[in-house]
Coordinates of C-alpha atoms in Angstrom, one line a residue:
M1 CA 0.0 0.0 0.0
G2 CA 2.9 2.3 0.8
Y3 CA 4.3 1.8 -2.7
F4 CA 0.9 2.8 -4.2
Y5 CA 0.9 6.1 -2.4
L6 CA 4.5 6.7 -3.4
F7 CA 3.6 6.0 -7.0
L8 CA 0.7 8.6 -6.8
L9 CA 3.1 11.2 -5.3
V10 CA 5.6 10.7 -8.1
L11 CA 2.8 10.8 -10.7
F12 CA 1.4 14.1 -9.2
S13 CA 4.9 15.7 -9.1
W14 CA 5.5 14.6 -12.7
S15 CA 2.2 16.0 -13.8
C16 CA 2.8 19.4 -12.2
H17 CA 6.2 19.6 -13.7
G18 CA 4.7 18.6 -17.0
L19 CA 2.2 21.5 -16.8
Q20 CA 4.9 24.0 -16.1
T21 CA 7.1 22.5 -18.9
Y22 CA 4.1 22.7 -21.3
Q23 CA 3.6 26.4 -20.5
T24 CA 7.3 27.0 -21.2
Q25 CA 7.0 25.1 -24.5
L26 CA 4.1 27.3 -25.5
L27 CA 6.1 30.5 -24.8
L28 CA 9.0 29.1 -26.8
Q29 CA 6.6 28.4 -29.7
I30 CA 5.2 31.9 -29.5
R31 CA 8.8 33.2 -29.7
K32 CA 9.3 31.2 -32.8
H33 CA 6.0 32.5 -34.4
L34 CA 7.2 36.1 -33.7
E35 CA 10.5 35.3 -35.4
Y36 CA 12.7 35.5 -32.3
P37 CA 12.2 39.1 -31.2
S38 CA 15.1 40.5 -29.1
Q39 CA 12.7 41.0 -26.2
L40 CA 12.5 37.2 -25.8
Q41 CA 16.2 36.5 -26.1
I42 CA 16.2 36.0 -22.3
L43 CA 14.5 32.6 -22.9
D44 CA 17.6 31.2 -24.7
N45 CA 19.7 30.6 -21.6
Y46 CA 17.2 31.0 -18.8
N47 CA 17.0 27.9 -16.7
G48 CA 14.9 29.2 -13.9
D49 CA 11.2 29.4 -13.4
L50 CA 9.7 31.8 -16.0
C51 CA 7.0 32.7 -13.5
N52 CA 9.7 34.3 -11.4
L53 CA 11.2 36.3 -14.3
S54 CA 11.6 40.0 -13.3
A55 CA 9.4 42.4 -15.2
M56 CA 11.1 44.6 -17.7
S57 CA 10.0 47.6 -19.7
N58 CA 9.4 45.5 -22.8
L59 CA 8.6 42.1 -21.4
T60 CA 6.3 40.9 -18.6
I61 CA 5.4 37.3 -17.8
S62 CA 3.3 36.6 -14.8
C63 CA 1.9 33.3 -13.5
Q64 CA -0.6 31.9 -11.1
D65 CA -0.3 28.2 -10.0
N66 CA 2.3 27.6 -12.7
F67 CA -0.1 28.9 -15.4
V68 CA 0.8 32.0 -17.4
T69 CA -1.8 34.7 -16.7
E70 CA 0.0 37.8 -18.1
F71 CA 2.1 38.1 -21.3
K72 CA 3.2 41.5 -22.5
I73 CA 5.8 42.3 -25.2
R74 CA 6.6 45.7 -26.6
G75 CA 8.7 45.6 -29.8
D76 CA 10.3 48.2 -32.0
K77 CA 8.5 47.7 -35.3
V78 CA 6.3 50.8 -35.3
A79 CA 3.4 50.7 -37.8
N80 CA 3.8 54.0 -39.7
V81 CA 3.6 53.0 -43.3
S82 CA 1.2 55.1 -45.3
D83 CA 0.8 52.8 -48.3
F84 CA 0.5 49.4 -46.6
N85 CA -1.3 47.0 -49.0
G86 CA -1.6 43.8 -46.9
Y87 CA 1.7 42.2 -47.7
A88 CA 4.9 41.8 -45.7
I89 CA 7.4 44.7 -45.8
P90 CA 11.1 44.0 -45.1
S91 CA 12.3 45.3 -41.7
K92 CA 8.8 46.7 -41.0
T93 CA 6.7 43.6 -40.6
L94 CA 7.4 39.9 -39.8
S95 CA 8.4 37.8 -42.8
K96 CA 6.3 36.5 -45.7
T97 CA 6.2 33.1 -44.0
F98 CA 4.6 34.5 -40.8
S99 CA 1.2 33.1 -40.0
I100 CA -1.1 35.1 -37.7
D101 CA -3.5 32.2 -37.6
S102 CA -0.8 29.9 -36.1
L103 CA 0.2 32.6 -33.6
V104 CA -3.3 33.0 -32.3
T105 CA -3.8 29.2 -32.2
T106 CA -0.8 28.9 -29.9
L107 CA -1.9 31.8 -27.7
T108 CA -5.3 30.1 -27.2
R109 CA -3.6 27.2 -25.5
L110 CA -2.6 29.5 -22.7
T111 CA -6.0 28.9 -21.2
S112 CA -5.4 31.0 -18.0
L113 CA -4.2 34.1 -19.8
K114 CA -5.9 37.3 -18.5
V115 CA -3.6 40.0 -19.9
L116 CA -2.2 39.9 -23.4
S117 CA -0.3 42.8 -24.9
L118 CA 1.6 42.4 -28.3
V119 CA 2.6 45.9 -29.3
S120 CA 4.9 47.0 -32.2
L121 CA 5.9 43.5 -33.2
G122 CA 5.3 43.7 -37.0
I123 CA 2.3 41.2 -36.8
W124 CA 0.5 41.3 -40.1
G125 CA -2.6 39.8 -41.6
P126 CA -6.4 39.6 -40.8
L127 CA -7.1 39.0 -37.1
P128 CA -8.6 35.4 -37.0
D129 CA -12.1 34.7 -35.6
K130 CA -10.5 32.2 -33.2
I131 CA -9.2 35.1 -31.1
H132 CA -12.4 34.6 -29.0
R133 CA -11.0 31.3 -27.7
L134 CA -9.0 33.4 -25.3
Y135 CA -12.1 33.4 -23.1
S136 CA -10.3 34.3 -19.9
L137 CA -8.8 37.6 -21.3
E138 CA -9.6 40.8 -19.4
F139 CA -7.0 43.0 -21.1
L140 CA -6.2 42.8 -24.9
D141 CA -3.8 45.3 -26.6
L142 CA -2.6 44.6 -30.2
S143 CA -1.6 48.2 -31.0
S144 CA 0.9 49.4 -33.6
N145 CA 0.9 46.3 -35.8
F146 CA -0.1 45.6 -39.4
M147 CA -3.4 43.8 -39.0
F148 CA -6.1 44.6 -41.6
G149 CA -9.5 43.6 -42.8
S150 CA -12.4 43.4 -40.4
I151 CA -12.5 43.3 -36.6
P152 CA -13.8 39.7 -36.1
P153 CA -17.5 39.8 -34.8
Q154 CA -16.6 36.8 -32.6
I155 CA -14.6 39.1 -30.4
S156 CA -17.9 40.0 -28.8
R157 CA -17.9 36.6 -27.2
M158 CA -14.9 37.5 -25.0
V159 CA -17.3 38.6 -22.2
K160 CA -14.6 39.1 -19.5
L161 CA -12.8 41.8 -21.5
Q162 CA -12.4 45.1 -19.6
T163 CA -9.9 46.8 -22.0
L164 CA -9.8 46.3 -25.8
T165 CA -7.2 48.3 -27.7
L166 CA -6.4 47.9 -31.4
D167 CA -4.8 51.3 -32.0
G168 CA -2.5 52.0 -34.9
N169 CA -3.4 49.1 -37.2
Y170 CA -4.9 49.0 -40.7
F171 CA -8.4 47.6 -40.1
N172 CA -10.5 48.8 -43.0
D173 CA -14.0 47.4 -42.6
T174 CA -17.0 48.4 -40.4
I175 CA -17.0 48.0 -36.7
P176 CA -19.1 45.0 -35.5
N177 CA -22.5 46.0 -34.1
T178 CA -22.5 43.2 -31.5
L179 CA -20.0 44.7 -29.0
D180 CA -22.8 45.3 -26.5
S181 CA -22.3 41.7 -25.2
L182 CA -19.0 42.9 -23.7
S183 CA -20.8 44.0 -20.5
N184 CA -17.6 44.4 -18.5
L185 CA -15.8 46.6 -21.0
S186 CA -14.5 49.9 -19.7
V187 CA -11.9 51.0 -22.3
L188 CA -12.6 50.7 -26.1
S189 CA -9.9 52.1 -28.4
F190 CA -9.6 51.7 -32.2
R191 CA -7.5 54.8 -32.8
G192 CA -5.6 55.3 -36.1
N193 CA -7.1 52.6 -38.3
R194 CA -9.1 52.9 -41.6
L195 CA -12.4 51.8 -40.2
K196 CA -15.5 52.9 -42.2
G197 CA -19.2 52.9 -41.9
Q198 CA -21.3 54.2 -39.0
F199 CA -20.5 54.5 -35.4
P200 CA -22.1 51.3 -34.0
S201 CA -25.3 51.9 -31.9
S202 CA -24.4 48.8 -29.9
I203 CA -21.6 50.8 -28.2
C204 CA -24.3 53.0 -26.6
R205 CA -25.5 49.9 -24.7
I206 CA -22.2 49.1 -22.9
S207 CA -23.0 50.9 -19.7
S208 CA -19.6 50.1 -18.1
L209 CA -17.6 52.2 -20.7
T210 CA -15.4 55.0 -19.4
D211 CA -13.2 55.6 -22.4
V212 CA -14.1 55.4 -26.1
A213 CA -11.5 56.4 -28.7
M214 CA -12.2 56.1 -32.5
C215 CA -10.2 59.0 -33.8
H216 CA -8.2 59.0 -37.1
N217 CA -10.6 56.7 -39.0
K218 CA -13.1 57.1 -41.8
L219 CA -16.4 56.7 -39.8
S220 CA -19.3 58.5 -41.3
G221 CA -23.0 59.2 -40.7
K222 CA -24.6 59.9 -37.4
L223 CA -23.0 60.0 -34.0
P224 CA -25.8 58.5 -31.8
D225 CA -27.2 59.7 -28.5
L226 CA -24.6 58.8 -25.9
S227 CA -26.5 59.9 -22.8
S228 CA -27.1 56.3 -21.6
L229 CA -23.3 55.9 -21.1
T230 CA -23.4 57.3 -17.6
R231 CA -19.8 56.3 -16.7
L232 CA -18.2 57.7 -19.9
R233 CA -15.4 60.1 -19.1
V234 CA -13.4 60.3 -22.4
L235 CA -14.9 60.5 -25.9
D236 CA -12.4 60.9 -28.8
V237 CA -13.8 60.7 -32.4
R238 CA -11.5 63.3 -34.0
E239 CA -10.6 63.2 -37.7
N240 CA -13.5 61.1 -39.1
R241 CA -16.4 62.0 -41.5
L242 CA -19.3 62.1 -39.0
D243 CA -21.8 64.5 -40.5
S244 CA -24.8 64.6 -38.1
E245 CA -25.8 67.2 -35.6
L246 CA -24.1 66.9 -32.2
P247 CA -25.9 64.4 -30.0
V248 CA -26.8 64.5 -26.3
M249 CA -23.8 63.7 -24.2
P250 CA -23.5 61.9 -20.8
Q251 CA -23.6 64.1 -17.8
G252 CA -20.3 62.8 -16.4
L253 CA -18.2 63.4 -19.5
V254 CA -14.8 64.9 -18.8
T255 CA -13.1 65.1 -22.2
A256 CA -14.9 65.4 -25.6
L257 CA -12.7 65.5 -28.7
L258 CA -14.9 65.9 -31.8
A259 CA -12.6 68.0 -34.1
K260 CA -12.1 67.6 -37.8
N261 CA -15.4 66.0 -38.7
L262 CA -18.5 67.3 -40.6
F263 CA -20.8 68.1 -37.7
S264 CA -23.4 70.7 -38.5
G265 CA -26.2 72.6 -36.8
E266 CA -26.0 74.5 -33.6
I267 CA -24.1 73.5 -30.5
P268 CA -26.8 72.0 -28.2
A269 CA -27.8 73.9 -25.1
Q270 CA -27.3 70.6 -23.2
F271 CA -23.5 71.0 -23.6
G272 CA -23.9 74.0 -21.2
V273 CA -24.9 71.8 -18.3
L274 CA -22.0 69.3 -18.5
S275 CA -20.6 70.2 -15.1
H276 CA -17.7 67.7 -15.2
L277 CA -16.5 68.7 -18.7
Q278 CA -12.8 69.9 -18.7
H279 CA -11.7 69.6 -22.3
L280 CA -14.0 70.3 -25.3
D281 CA -12.7 70.4 -28.9
L282 CA -15.3 71.1 -31.7
S283 CA -12.8 72.8 -34.1
F284 CA -12.8 72.3 -37.9
N285 CA -16.5 71.3 -38.3
Q286 CA -19.5 73.0 -39.9
L287 CA -21.2 74.2 -36.8
S288 CA -23.4 77.3 -37.0
G289 CA -25.3 79.7 -34.8
T290 CA -24.1 81.3 -31.6
P291 CA -22.6 78.9 -29.0
P292 CA -24.4 78.7 -25.6
S293 CA -23.0 81.3 -23.1
A294 CA -23.0 78.6 -20.4
L295 CA -20.3 76.7 -22.3
F296 CA -17.7 79.3 -21.3
D297 CA -18.8 79.2 -17.6
L298 CA -18.8 75.5 -16.9
P299 CA -17.4 74.8 -13.4
S300 CA -14.7 72.4 -14.6
I301 CA -13.9 73.6 -18.2
S302 CA -10.3 74.4 -18.8
Y303 CA -9.9 73.9 -22.6
L304 CA -12.5 75.1 -25.1
N305 CA -11.8 75.0 -28.9
L306 CA -14.5 76.2 -31.3
A307 CA -12.1 77.3 -34.1
S308 CA -12.8 77.0 -37.9
N309 CA -16.6 76.5 -37.9
V310 CA -19.3 78.8 -39.2
L311 CA -20.4 80.2 -35.8
S312 CA -21.9 83.6 -36.1
G313 CA -23.7 86.4 -34.2
S314 CA -22.5 88.4 -31.2
L315 CA -21.2 87.0 -28.0
P316 CA -23.0 88.5 -24.9
E317 CA -21.3 91.7 -23.6
H318 CA -21.4 90.4 -20.0
L319 CA -20.3 86.8 -20.9
T320 CA -18.9 85.0 -17.8
C321 CA -15.8 82.7 -18.1
G322 CA -15.2 79.9 -15.6
S323 CA -12.4 80.3 -13.1
K324 CA -10.6 77.2 -14.5
L325 CA -10.8 78.2 -18.2
G326 CA -7.2 78.5 -19.4
F327 CA -7.5 78.2 -23.2
V328 CA -10.2 79.5 -25.6
D329 CA -10.1 79.4 -29.4
I330 CA -13.0 81.0 -31.3
S331 CA -10.8 82.0 -34.3
N332 CA -11.8 81.7 -38.0
N333 CA -15.6 81.9 -37.5
K334 CA -18.1 84.7 -38.4
F335 CA -18.5 86.4 -35.0
V336 CA -19.4 90.2 -35.0
G337 CA -19.7 92.9 -32.3
D338 CA -17.5 93.5 -29.3
L339 CA -15.3 90.9 -27.6
P340 CA -16.5 90.1 -24.1
S341 CA -14.3 91.4 -21.3
C342 CA -13.5 87.9 -20.0
L343 CA -12.0 87.0 -23.4
D344 CA -10.0 90.2 -23.9
N345 CA -6.7 88.4 -23.4
K346 CA -5.5 90.8 -20.7
S347 CA -5.3 88.1 -18.1
D348 CA -2.1 86.0 -18.0
K349 CA -4.1 83.1 -16.7
R350 CA -6.0 82.6 -20.0
V351 CA -4.9 82.2 -23.6
V352 CA -7.6 83.4 -26.0
K353 CA -7.5 83.1 -29.9
Y354 CA -10.1 85.1 -31.7
G355 CA -8.5 86.1 -35.1
G356 CA -10.3 85.6 -38.4
N357 CA -13.6 87.0 -37.3
C358 CA -15.3 90.4 -37.7
L359 CA -15.0 91.5 -34.1
S360 CA -14.7 95.2 -33.2
T361 CA -11.3 94.9 -31.6
D362 CA -7.8 96.0 -32.3
G363 CA -6.1 92.7 -31.2
Q364 CA -5.5 89.8 -33.6
Q365 CA -6.3 90.2 -37.3
Q366 CA -10.0 90.5 -38.2
H367 CA -11.9 90.5 -41.5
Q368 CA -14.0 93.3 -42.9
G369 CA -17.7 93.4 -41.8
L370 CA -18.9 92.2 -45.2
Y371 CA -17.1 88.9 -44.7
C372 CA -19.3 88.0 -41.8
K373 CA -22.4 89.9 -42.9
E374 CA -23.4 87.2 -45.4
A375 CA -23.3 84.5 -42.8
N376 CA -25.3 86.5 -40.3
T377 CA -27.7 87.7 -43.0
R378 CA -28.1 84.1 -44.2
R379 CA -28.7 83.0 -40.6
S380 CA -31.3 85.8 -40.2
G381 CA -32.8 84.8 -43.6
R382 CA -33.0 81.2 -42.5
K383 CA -34.8 82.2 -39.3
T384 CA -37.2 84.3 -41.4
A385 CA -37.7 81.5 -43.8
V386 CA -38.4 79.1 -41.0
L387 CA -40.8 81.5 -39.4
V388 CA -42.7 82.0 -42.7
A389 CA -42.8 78.2 -43.3
I390 CA -44.3 77.7 -39.8
I391 CA -46.9 80.3 -40.4
V392 CA -47.8 78.9 -43.9
V393 CA -48.0 75.4 -42.5
S394 CA -50.1 76.6 -39.6
V395 CA -52.6 78.3 -41.9
L396 CA -52.9 75.2 -44.1
L397 CA -53.5 73.1 -41.1
L398 CA -56.2 75.4 -39.8
M399 CA -57.8 75.4 -43.3
L400 CA -57.8 71.6 -43.4
L401 CA -59.2 71.5 -39.9
A402 CA -62.0 74.0 -40.8
F403 CA -62.8 72.0 -44.0
G404 CA -62.9 68.8 -41.9
I405 CA -65.3 70.3 -39.4
L406 CA -67.5 71.5 -42.3
I407 CA -67.7 68.0 -43.8
L408 CA -68.4 66.5 -40.3
F409 CA -71.2 69.1 -39.8
Q410 CA -72.8 68.2 -43.1
R411 CA -72.7 64.5 -42.4
C412 CA -74.1 64.7 -38.9
R413 CA -76.9 67.2 -39.7
P414 CA -80.3 65.5 -39.9
R415 CA -81.8 65.8 -43.3
R416 CA -84.9 67.9 -43.5
T417 CA -87.8 65.9 -44.8
F418 CA -90.2 67.4 -47.3
E419 CA -93.4 65.7 -48.2
T420 CA -95.3 67.1 -51.2
H421 CA -99.0 66.3 -51.2
I422 CA -101.9 67.8 -52.9
R423 CA -103.4 68.8 -49.6
Q424 CA -100.3 69.4 -47.4
K425 CA -96.6 70.1 -47.1
V426 CA -94.9 68.9 -43.9
V427 CA -91.6 70.4 -42.7
Q428 CA -89.9 68.5 -39.9
D429 CA -89.5 70.8 -37.0
N430 CA -87.2 68.8 -34.8
L431 CA -84.0 69.6 -36.6
T432 CA -80.9 68.4 -34.7
T433 CA -77.2 68.6 -35.2
G434 CA -74.5 66.3 -33.8
V435 CA -71.6 68.9 -34.3
S436 CA -69.3 69.5 -31.3
S437 CA -68.4 73.1 -30.7
E438 CA -64.9 72.3 -29.3
V439 CA -62.1 72.8 -31.7
L440 CA -58.5 71.9 -31.0
A441 CA -56.6 75.2 -31.0
N442 CA -53.2 74.3 -29.5
A443 CA -50.9 71.2 -29.5
R444 CA -48.0 70.8 -27.1
F445 CA -45.1 68.6 -27.7
I446 CA -44.0 67.2 -24.4
S447 CA -40.4 65.9 -24.4
E448 CA -39.6 63.7 -21.4
V449 CA -36.0 64.3 -20.5
A450 CA -34.4 61.3 -18.8
K451 CA -32.7 62.2 -15.5
L452 CA -29.0 61.6 -15.9
G453 CA -27.1 59.9 -13.1
T454 CA -25.6 62.2 -10.5
Q455 CA -22.6 60.0 -10.2
G456 CA -19.7 62.1 -11.6
T457 CA -16.0 61.9 -11.3
P458 CA -15.0 61.0 -7.7
I459 CA -13.8 63.9 -5.7
C460 CA -10.5 63.8 -3.9
R461 CA -10.6 61.4 -1.0
L462 CA -10.2 62.8 2.4
F463 CA -7.9 60.8 4.6
S464 CA -7.9 61.1 8.4
M465 CA -4.7 61.8 10.3
E466 CA -5.1 58.4 12.1
E467 CA -5.1 56.6 8.7
L468 CA -1.8 58.2 7.6
E469 CA -0.1 57.7 11.0
E470 CA -1.1 54.0 10.9
A471 CA 0.1 53.7 7.2
T472 CA 3.5 55.2 8.0
D473 CA 4.0 53.7 11.5
N474 CA 3.5 57.2 13.0
F475 CA 5.8 58.7 10.3
D476 CA 8.7 56.5 11.4
S477 CA 12.1 57.3 10.0
S478 CA 12.2 53.9 8.2
M479 CA 9.3 55.2 6.0
F480 CA 11.1 58.4 5.2
M481 CA 12.0 58.6 1.5
G482 CA 13.5 62.0 1.2
E483 CA 12.8 65.7 1.2
G484 CA 12.1 67.5 -2.0
F485 CA 11.5 71.1 -3.1
T486 CA 7.9 70.9 -1.8
G487 CA 8.1 68.9 1.4
K488 CA 9.0 65.5 2.9
L489 CA 8.1 62.2 1.4
Y490 CA 7.0 59.1 3.2
K491 CA 6.2 55.6 2.0
G492 CA 3.0 54.2 3.5
R493 CA 0.7 51.1 3.4
L494 CA -3.0 51.6 3.6
E495 CA -5.4 49.3 5.5
N496 CA -6.3 47.5 2.2
G497 CA -2.7 46.7 1.5
T498 CA -2.1 49.5 -1.1
Y499 CA 1.2 51.2 -1.0
V500 CA 1.2 55.0 -1.3
V501 CA 3.5 57.9 -1.1
I502 CA 2.6 60.7 1.3
R503 CA 3.9 64.2 0.8
S504 CA 4.0 66.6 3.9
L505 CA 3.5 70.3 3.1
T506 CA 3.6 73.3 5.3
L507 CA 1.2 76.1 4.2
Q508 CA 0.8 79.6 5.5
K509 CA -2.0 80.1 8.1
K510 CA -3.8 82.5 5.8
Y511 CA -3.9 80.1 2.9
S512 CA -7.6 79.6 2.0
I513 CA -8.5 76.0 2.9
Q514 CA -11.5 76.2 0.6
N515 CA -9.3 77.2 -2.4
L516 CA -6.9 74.4 -1.4
K517 CA -9.6 71.8 -1.5
V518 CA -10.8 73.0 -4.9
R519 CA -7.3 72.8 -6.3
L520 CA -6.7 69.3 -4.8
D521 CA -10.0 68.1 -6.1
F522 CA -9.1 69.4 -9.6
L523 CA -5.7 67.7 -9.5
S524 CA -7.2 64.4 -8.4
K525 CA -9.2 64.3 -11.6
L526 CA -6.2 64.5 -13.9
H527 CA -6.0 60.9 -15.1
H528 CA -3.3 59.9 -17.6
P529 CA -1.2 56.7 -18.0
H530 CA 2.0 58.7 -17.5
L531 CA 1.0 60.8 -14.5
V532 CA 1.4 59.8 -10.9
G533 CA -2.2 59.8 -9.6
L534 CA -3.2 62.0 -6.6
L535 CA -5.5 59.7 -4.5
G536 CA -6.4 62.1 -1.7
H537 CA -5.3 64.5 1.1
C538 CA -5.4 65.2 4.8
I539 CA -5.5 68.8 6.2
A540 CA -4.2 68.8 9.8
G541 CA -5.6 71.7 11.9
G542 CA -7.8 73.2 9.2
V543 CA -8.8 76.8 9.2
Q544 CA -9.0 76.9 13.0
D545 CA -5.2 76.3 13.5
D546 CA -3.7 78.9 15.7
S547 CA -0.1 78.1 14.8
G548 CA 1.9 79.9 12.2
A549 CA 1.2 77.3 9.5
S550 CA -1.1 74.4 8.5
K551 CA 0.1 70.9 7.8
V552 CA -1.2 69.3 4.6
F553 CA -0.6 65.7 3.5
L554 CA -1.0 64.6 -0.1
V555 CA -1.5 60.9 -0.9
Y556 CA -0.2 59.6 -4.2
D557 CA 0.1 56.3 -6.1
Y558 CA 3.3 54.5 -5.2
V559 CA 5.7 54.0 -8.2
P560 CA 8.1 51.2 -7.2
N561 CA 11.0 51.3 -9.7
G562 CA 12.8 54.6 -8.7
N563 CA 13.3 57.7 -10.8
Y564 CA 14.8 58.2 -14.2
R565 CA 17.9 59.8 -12.7
M566 CA 18.9 56.6 -10.9
H567 CA 18.8 54.7 -14.2
L568 CA 21.2 57.2 -15.9
S569 CA 23.9 56.9 -13.3
E570 CA 27.0 54.9 -14.3
T571 CA 27.6 54.1 -10.6
C572 CA 24.9 51.4 -11.0
P573 CA 25.7 49.7 -14.3
E574 CA 23.1 47.0 -13.7
K575 CA 20.3 49.7 -13.7
V576 CA 21.5 51.8 -16.7
L577 CA 18.9 51.9 -19.4
K578 CA 19.5 51.2 -23.1
W579 CA 19.1 54.1 -25.5
S580 CA 15.9 52.5 -26.8
D581 CA 14.5 52.4 -23.3
R582 CA 15.5 56.0 -22.7
L583 CA 13.7 57.0 -25.9
A584 CA 10.5 55.2 -24.9
I585 CA 10.6 56.9 -21.5
L586 CA 11.1 60.4 -23.0
I587 CA 8.2 59.7 -25.4
D588 CA 6.0 58.8 -22.4
V589 CA 7.0 62.0 -20.6
A590 CA 6.3 64.0 -23.7
K591 CA 2.8 62.5 -23.8
A592 CA 2.2 63.5 -20.2
V593 CA 3.5 67.1 -20.8
H594 CA 1.4 67.4 -23.9
F595 CA -1.7 66.4 -21.9
L596 CA -0.9 68.9 -19.2
H597 CA -0.2 71.8 -21.6
T598 CA -3.1 71.2 -24.1
G599 CA -5.4 68.7 -22.6
V600 CA -6.1 70.0 -19.2
I601 CA -4.5 73.3 -18.1
P602 CA -3.1 75.2 -21.1
G603 CA -0.8 78.1 -20.2
V604 CA 0.5 76.5 -17.0
Y605 CA 3.9 75.1 -17.7
N606 CA 5.6 75.1 -14.3
N607 CA 5.6 71.3 -13.9
R608 CA 9.2 70.9 -12.6
L609 CA 10.3 68.6 -15.4
K610 CA 13.5 67.0 -14.0
T611 CA 15.0 63.5 -14.2
N612 CA 14.3 62.8 -10.5
N613 CA 10.6 63.8 -11.0
I614 CA 10.2 61.1 -13.7
L615 CA 9.3 57.8 -12.0
L616 CA 9.4 54.3 -13.4
D617 CA 6.8 51.6 -12.5
E618 CA 7.4 47.9 -12.4
H619 CA 7.2 47.8 -16.2
R620 CA 9.6 50.7 -16.6
L621 CA 6.8 52.9 -17.9
A622 CA 7.4 56.6 -17.1
K623 CA 5.1 58.5 -14.8
L624 CA 5.6 62.3 -14.2
S625 CA 5.4 63.5 -10.5
D626 CA 5.3 67.0 -9.0
Y627 CA 3.3 68.1 -12.0
G628 CA 0.6 70.1 -10.2
M629 CA 2.6 71.6 -7.3
F630 CA 2.7 75.1 -8.8
I631 CA -1.1 75.2 -8.6
I632 CA -1.0 74.4 -4.9
M633 CA 2.1 76.4 -3.9
E634 CA 1.3 79.6 -5.9
E635 CA -0.9 81.2 -3.2
N636 CA 1.5 80.0 -0.5
E637 CA 4.4 81.7 -2.2
K638 CA 2.5 84.9 -2.5
L639 CA 1.6 84.9 1.2
E640 CA 5.2 84.2 2.1
A641 CA 6.3 87.1 0.0
G642 CA 3.8 89.4 1.6
R643 CA 4.9 88.3 5.0
E644 CA 8.5 89.1 4.2
L645 CA 7.6 92.5 2.9
K646 CA 5.8 93.3 6.2
V647 CA 8.8 92.2 8.2

């Protein structure tokens, strides 16, 4: 009996080892399909457990119970060929003998795979239908390759997907209209393809969506009503051929990029109540009329671009601009009259472009009045024509109604009976009519407006002092990370196990706590893959503090792989980055800076761009820190300067 149990133990050990070996064989087979990319050279002489392989900037392999659950590779074959015709291109794509079907078949054998990212590897060919066999996938990124044809409809069977990214390929068919079965999807990105046809209505039924990006394609027709997507924060459909009027947008929308399409009609008044909207780009369309005044005064708006449309009329003299509005472009339209004072460009806090109109101002080149008169006259003429048409139609309807009443009267009126006789003529006296005296005079069209969800972008979380003291072991010296230009840094571990970085700031007593909370709330809403996220704050003492200053603690995401400066030092040769890695990091930083300059807060450039403020995560992806400190410290520095002058 003892030999039997020993046999079972040996058999079990062999089977576990076989599973691990099988997973390794699959990875080696994938390497062969991808034609031995340099990122997988480590597999040549690596004798250890691949599940314990350290994550690198261009390769990540993670396992659970000896099964591969995460497989990420970033290559160097960038898909930037303008005339790709579906065939292999030397040094750009994989070779002529490459088979995308065989690659996907091998990938489907990694049955526990949850995260798959194959970026810039030169993969070419139509994406096979069998991709849906990766049924456990939650994250799929096949960006910057050479895939073409249609996006397989079977992809809608991958119901666990939360992120689907196919950016920078050459897909040239319509988007499947069955994506609404992806009920867990939050990020849908098809940027930079050649997709055509209409924007699928099924997307409007994926209530979990937060980001939709379809820019740089050839989509046409109508952009549907998106108000049902209550969690949507980012919508990017720039540079397509969409030619409808602007639809109703979800109440929680933060960024809306609709530039370089063929949108027409007036800007809906509903845009003026999007209280979370920060970035709106409607430039280079065919929009007409006068924009809603409320658009300039949205509480969160920081970037507003209405340039190169056919907008006309006069902007209100007492137009109000929101306190966060940092960039406005109304250039190359048909505006007339005076420029409102909040757009007069005298404030250093706001950049305003208004050239190419017919405004009565000396700044920025304007056209002669006749240039805009035609547009405004045409607009006035259209209004008159519409009014005349309404009157004519109303008169015709009244005439038809009167004619109908007359016919009804004649049919319902009892006939008078005449009897002719030699001796008598009888006329019926009891004449009756069945005609109602009530006539419908007015008709009202009642539009039932659905109440949009009040759940917006989460505000900055308020931590208690006890939470931070517990997270840092009462700010023990072992948790101290260093002291920068804007305060001391501590590493902490929250109750749920999340690691964070806590920055301690000292602010002047007269610093407005209300203003501070507004600024922190604003910064916490800046979400970008290459920015260190602000999770929350703690204000110790508050406005009632009688000491000379207030203590403020900012809680950030923890980025574990040090800063860029550490990886440039020759004193640690094992950490020194290759030039290709350095270039990738600088590109990531450029994306973050571009987002800060043009996407959120244009005109504010004091983001302390230094090598020790560029942090690297476990995948060596760059994240910029200290980017919003100028917004917080600006008022504090003014108070300190005033205090010194008094002294």
